[in-house]
Amino acid sequence: MARRGPALLLQLWCVVVLSLSMVLSRKADIILFGGDIITMEDGDLSRDQGKARPLEAVAIAGETIQAVGTLDEVFRHAGPKTQTVYLSQQTLMPGFIEPHTHPIWGARMLKQYTSIGLANFSSYEEIRSVMVNRINELAATPNSNGWGAFFGWDPELISDLPALNADVLDGFSDTIPIFVQGRTGHIAWANHAALRAANITKTTESPPGGKIEKDRDNNPTGKLLGSPAIEAVHNQMPPLEPHTFARGLEDQWRSYASAGFTTVTELYHQPDPGLDEVLRRSTDADDFPLRLALYKYVQAVRDVDCTDCADGDAGGIGEYSSRLWETGIKLIADGSPHSGTAAIREPYLYTPLTETLGFPDPPGYGILNLETRALFETVRRYHRQGKKVSIHAHGERANDQVLNVHEQVLSELPYQDNRHRIDHLGLITEEQIERAGKLNVTLSFFIDHLRFYAKVYKTNIFGDRVNRWTPLSLATKNNITWTIHQDIPASPGDPTPFANMKTAITRCTRDDPTTPYGPEYRVSIHEALKSYTVNAAWQLHLEDKVGSIQVGKKADLVVLSENPYRVDPFDLERIRIVETFVDGRRNKLARLKTVKGTDLHVLDSP
Ligand SMILES: *[C@@H]1O[C@H](CO)[C@@H](O)[C@H](O)[C@H]1NC(C)=O
Ligand SMILES: *[C@@H]1O[C@H](CO)[C@@H](O)[C@H](O)[C@H]1NC(C)=O
Ligand SMILES: *[C@@H]1O[C@H](CO)[C@@H](O)[C@H](O)[C@H]1NC(C)=O
Ligand SMILES: *[C@@H]1O[C@H](CO)[C@@H](O)[C@H](O)[C@H]1NC(C)=O
Ligand SMILES: [Zn+2]
């Protein structure tokens, strides 16, 4: 044994030297050139080409970016098998990273519910007929056990929708359970059959963090506020079949990839052994085009009781793969501006629309879902475990509560770069943003609401407060690494980073480019692009891996039809997503065509 030692060492040494030289001489698998290259690294801005080093090509070897530089520098890595792809004067940049959205929740909602709000309806008449058709279908299926479940009720976008309650829904059927969820998932309405199925009666108390509305005689009205109350009914529905869920997920992956995303973050993952198995398989598939980071939803109050603390930490996905992992914990401090439940300082306006939307009686200041103590205990627990905590907080009161909790946690436990986040931040104030900066709490803004709802906010919900909705420029001023997000399907429409960036840059609604809401809070295209690349990567602790084009990082890339720095902000949505790469693999959104008589390829948009 002793004599074989040196020989073994020598062998090992040879293996090391050999593999090292293989790595060093490894030839590129793909070289991309012939278009603008935006790295999102400081100093390499394609918009200041005068100053910046000319970047003409990018080489990919395996999963990794091997070289970035001039044609000379990069083509040194070319070998006989390298695929050379001419960008046809299009633009290459880091793939987009969505920091807050809901592909899993979306897959479930769009498969378990009939959609009545994806901006493809314009009147109650149309929605009513969708609902009636679905109920008739169920009535004609004996023993179907089916529910008339509808998602996306949105009286702000469709102005003639009536106020809902159990009696109104009984008008569709009083035997088939009917359940209608509002756009944002913070409010829902059930008919009496659905209430019966969930055993909700006069004597049922509201669950912690939710509200079962009762009338003067203590009868449930059918209106449910907050996830725990909504889930009490939702959970009685026939469960989603695994294969249906799998199809829903595939739809979601396609939708995000074709919007240019290479990483997306699900902020509402509820561990479920069956569905998680489907999720793992779906992300293991060869054609899974994304990375998916999860925040696990935790009910603070339950955890504080600690009757099932262990359970609070068990279950879920963990660090499953480089494409699917749990990155943090999600808590929900307040509700939504669309249901009068975001916890604000000055009351909501009170109008016929807010009544239809189901706002609580005036004066309405919204609802704090959690006891401060419960929130504190929960944040402290996960802070100590080194986990990231993301807390949904829209109104000033919710932001105060969350910042107080962070301050208290940090006064007890040392700062350790958890990158705790506050999400949405509708009416966060300047002073609160300063505090967040000092507490190293990072921010992710839900600005997409301005695009659809700014006018309704002004006339029916907030008045002039709409002008300070998600004041992004104040976060920049306070040196905060911030992001914007879309939160689909809590926001209407399909994922589209350029529509969201346009809103951040213009602060106008989708149909009125002449009226900016709070123009002093606009940001530049550069800041908007940082949000969707380097900043989002940083918030997810992924900055060493993705978010910019840099040698050694993962080759997660997007090819755009135009350079966003050179497009009028109001026209950003015309930029087409040509192709994306994740881990150096092309997701085949475009065809790769060979140029006759050469070994060149071009990406040909379908
Ligand atoms: C609504 O629009 C979405 C997206 O365009 C589409 O997938 C869906 O089928 C439409 N729904 C109806 C009922 O037309
Ligand atoms: C319904 O609620 C009542 C009283 O709250 C309880 O006694 C009963 O067991 C519940 N039934 C079901 C099926 O949950
Ligand atoms: C914020 O982070 C810095 C390091 O970047 C640290 O020195 C400081 O103490 C942190 N602040 C708090 C309140 O923990
Ligand atoms: C932000 O950073 C700049 C430059 O590092 C510094 O001068 C400024 O004081 C910082 N502002 C705040 C509010 O921390
Ligand atoms: Zn969300």
XYZ file of C-alpha atoms in Angstrom, residues 23-230:
208
model
C -11.012 22.371 -20.099
C -8.501 24.963 -21.266
C -8.554 23.796 -24.834
C -12.240 23.072 -24.862
C -13.766 24.475 -27.998
C -16.969 26.481 -27.984
C -20.231 24.705 -28.707
C -21.872 27.878 -29.957
C -20.602 31.301 -30.959
C -23.139 34.091 -31.361
C -22.137 37.219 -33.282
C -23.369 39.863 -35.684
C -25.676 41.901 -33.456
C -25.683 44.184 -30.416
C -24.508 42.534 -27.227
C -25.750 43.945 -23.942
C -23.950 42.300 -21.025
C -25.584 44.271 -18.169
C -22.100 44.421 -16.640
C -20.999 47.931 -15.651
C -19.127 49.723 -18.405
C -20.287 47.449 -21.205
C -23.381 49.323 -22.182
C -24.233 48.958 -25.772
C -25.858 52.404 -25.628
C -22.490 54.121 -24.932
C -20.657 52.368 -27.664
C -18.282 55.269 -27.964
C -16.846 54.557 -24.547
C -17.373 50.878 -24.065
C -15.152 48.064 -25.279
C -16.599 46.741 -28.518
C -18.375 43.491 -27.832
C -18.937 41.559 -30.975
C -19.409 37.933 -29.989
C -20.176 35.485 -27.200
C -18.923 31.896 -26.991
C -20.783 29.192 -25.075
C -19.127 25.960 -23.933
C -21.455 23.454 -22.340
C -23.663 25.338 -19.885
C -21.292 28.237 -19.501
C -20.297 31.506 -21.113
C -16.761 30.863 -22.321
C -15.809 34.174 -23.890
C -17.169 37.662 -24.544
C -15.309 40.171 -26.657
C -14.222 41.120 -30.137
C -14.636 38.695 -33.033
C -10.903 37.924 -32.855
C -10.953 37.162 -29.160
C -14.036 35.003 -29.298
C -13.365 33.081 -32.499
C -10.101 31.815 -30.962
C -12.416 29.392 -29.156
C -13.935 28.079 -32.354
C -13.328 24.457 -33.308
C -14.547 22.211 -36.094
C -17.746 21.386 -34.232
C -18.616 24.909 -33.097
C -21.975 26.137 -34.306
C -21.618 29.742 -35.441
C -24.819 31.715 -35.254
C -25.198 35.058 -36.987
C -27.569 37.272 -34.975
C -28.818 39.103 -38.086
C -28.171 42.446 -36.350
C -30.553 41.544 -33.530
C -29.661 41.976 -29.855
C -28.268 39.443 -27.396
C -28.596 40.011 -23.674
C -28.969 38.085 -20.392
C -32.263 36.198 -20.189
C -34.932 37.972 -18.142
C -35.590 37.002 -14.543
C -39.113 37.439 -13.156
C -38.784 37.932 -9.395
C -42.451 37.505 -8.468
C -45.071 35.608 -10.363
C -47.210 32.477 -10.126
C -46.698 29.783 -12.768
C -47.734 27.035 -10.353
C -50.731 28.847 -8.939
C -51.478 29.946 -12.527
C -51.358 26.366 -13.815
C -53.744 25.312 -11.069
C -56.144 28.203 -11.514
C -56.275 28.011 -15.286
C -56.923 24.259 -15.207
C -59.246 24.009 -12.207
C -61.223 27.162 -12.947
C -62.865 28.595 -16.019
C -61.221 31.885 -16.881
C -63.485 34.932 -16.906
C -60.973 37.721 -16.785
C -58.027 37.436 -19.127
C -58.842 40.738 -20.759
C -60.718 38.886 -23.499
C -64.121 39.844 -22.200
C -65.649 43.274 -22.323
C -69.102 42.919 -20.784
C -71.077 41.054 -18.151
C -73.184 39.587 -20.934
C -70.137 37.726 -22.299
C -68.987 36.535 -18.893
C -72.493 35.504 -17.904
C -72.815 33.315 -20.959
C -69.482 31.605 -20.197
C -70.738 30.917 -16.665
C -74.141 29.690 -17.800
C -72.563 27.378 -20.386
C -70.284 25.828 -17.811
C -73.144 25.307 -15.330
C -75.331 23.761 -18.041
C -72.483 21.440 -18.962
C -72.214 20.307 -15.331
C -75.972 19.935 -14.977
C -76.004 17.687 -18.053
C -73.281 15.415 -16.592
C -74.828 13.061 -14.040
C -72.833 12.626 -10.799
C -70.125 14.910 -12.103
C -69.405 16.291 -8.622
C -68.128 19.198 -10.616
C -68.026 22.763 -9.449
C -68.791 25.874 -11.405
C -65.441 27.469 -10.590
C -64.515 30.762 -12.234
C -61.359 32.824 -11.981
C -60.616 36.450 -12.773
C -63.774 38.388 -11.811
C -62.649 41.973 -12.432
C -65.233 44.788 -12.142
C -62.461 47.363 -12.570
C -61.775 46.248 -16.131
C -65.352 45.275 -16.965
C -67.488 48.065 -15.659
C -70.973 46.504 -15.815
C -70.292 43.529 -13.537
C -72.792 43.329 -10.664
C -71.991 42.985 -6.958
C -71.728 39.296 -6.069
C -72.977 37.331 -3.090
C -74.316 33.843 -2.413
C -77.870 34.810 -3.456
C -76.755 36.258 -6.787
C -74.735 33.123 -7.506
C -77.696 30.925 -6.531
C -79.356 32.541 -9.546
C -76.994 30.454 -11.718
C -77.666 27.287 -9.723
C -78.663 26.522 -6.167
C -77.596 22.876 -6.332
C -74.249 22.966 -8.133
C -71.515 24.581 -6.016
C -70.363 27.829 -7.597
C -67.158 29.568 -6.655
C -65.897 32.799 -8.218
C -62.404 34.117 -7.478
C -61.411 37.707 -8.036
C -58.441 38.546 -10.182
C -55.948 38.907 -7.340
C -56.765 35.828 -5.294
C -57.575 37.966 -2.230
C -61.361 37.807 -2.582
C -63.872 35.172 -3.652
C -67.613 34.515 -3.622
C -69.423 31.210 -3.067
C -73.065 30.249 -3.586
C -74.944 28.445 -0.816
C -74.161 25.000 -2.238
C -70.432 25.804 -2.117
C -70.737 27.192 1.429
C -72.538 24.002 2.462
C -69.818 21.864 0.861
C -67.258 23.753 2.962
C -69.448 23.496 6.053
C -69.497 27.269 6.452
C -72.450 28.273 8.614
C -73.619 30.930 11.052
C -71.300 29.534 13.686
C -68.154 29.177 11.576
C -65.455 31.552 12.722
C -63.104 33.285 10.320
C -59.762 31.485 10.079
C -56.640 33.414 11.172
C -55.501 35.651 8.317
C -58.855 35.472 6.538
C -62.435 36.690 6.822
C -65.753 34.961 6.237
C -68.182 37.837 5.832
C -71.466 37.590 7.744
C -74.653 39.628 7.483
C -76.542 41.233 10.380
C -78.137 37.900 11.285
C -74.725 36.259 11.248
C -75.404 34.317 8.058
C -72.392 34.001 5.728
C -72.939 36.314 2.739
C -70.818 34.187 0.415
C -67.955 36.689 0.362
C -64.559 35.438 1.518
C -61.482 37.587 2.067
C -57.858 36.411 2.350
C -56.231 33.103 1.378
C -57.171 31.044 4.464
C -60.889 31.839 4.023
C -60.765 31.301 0.260
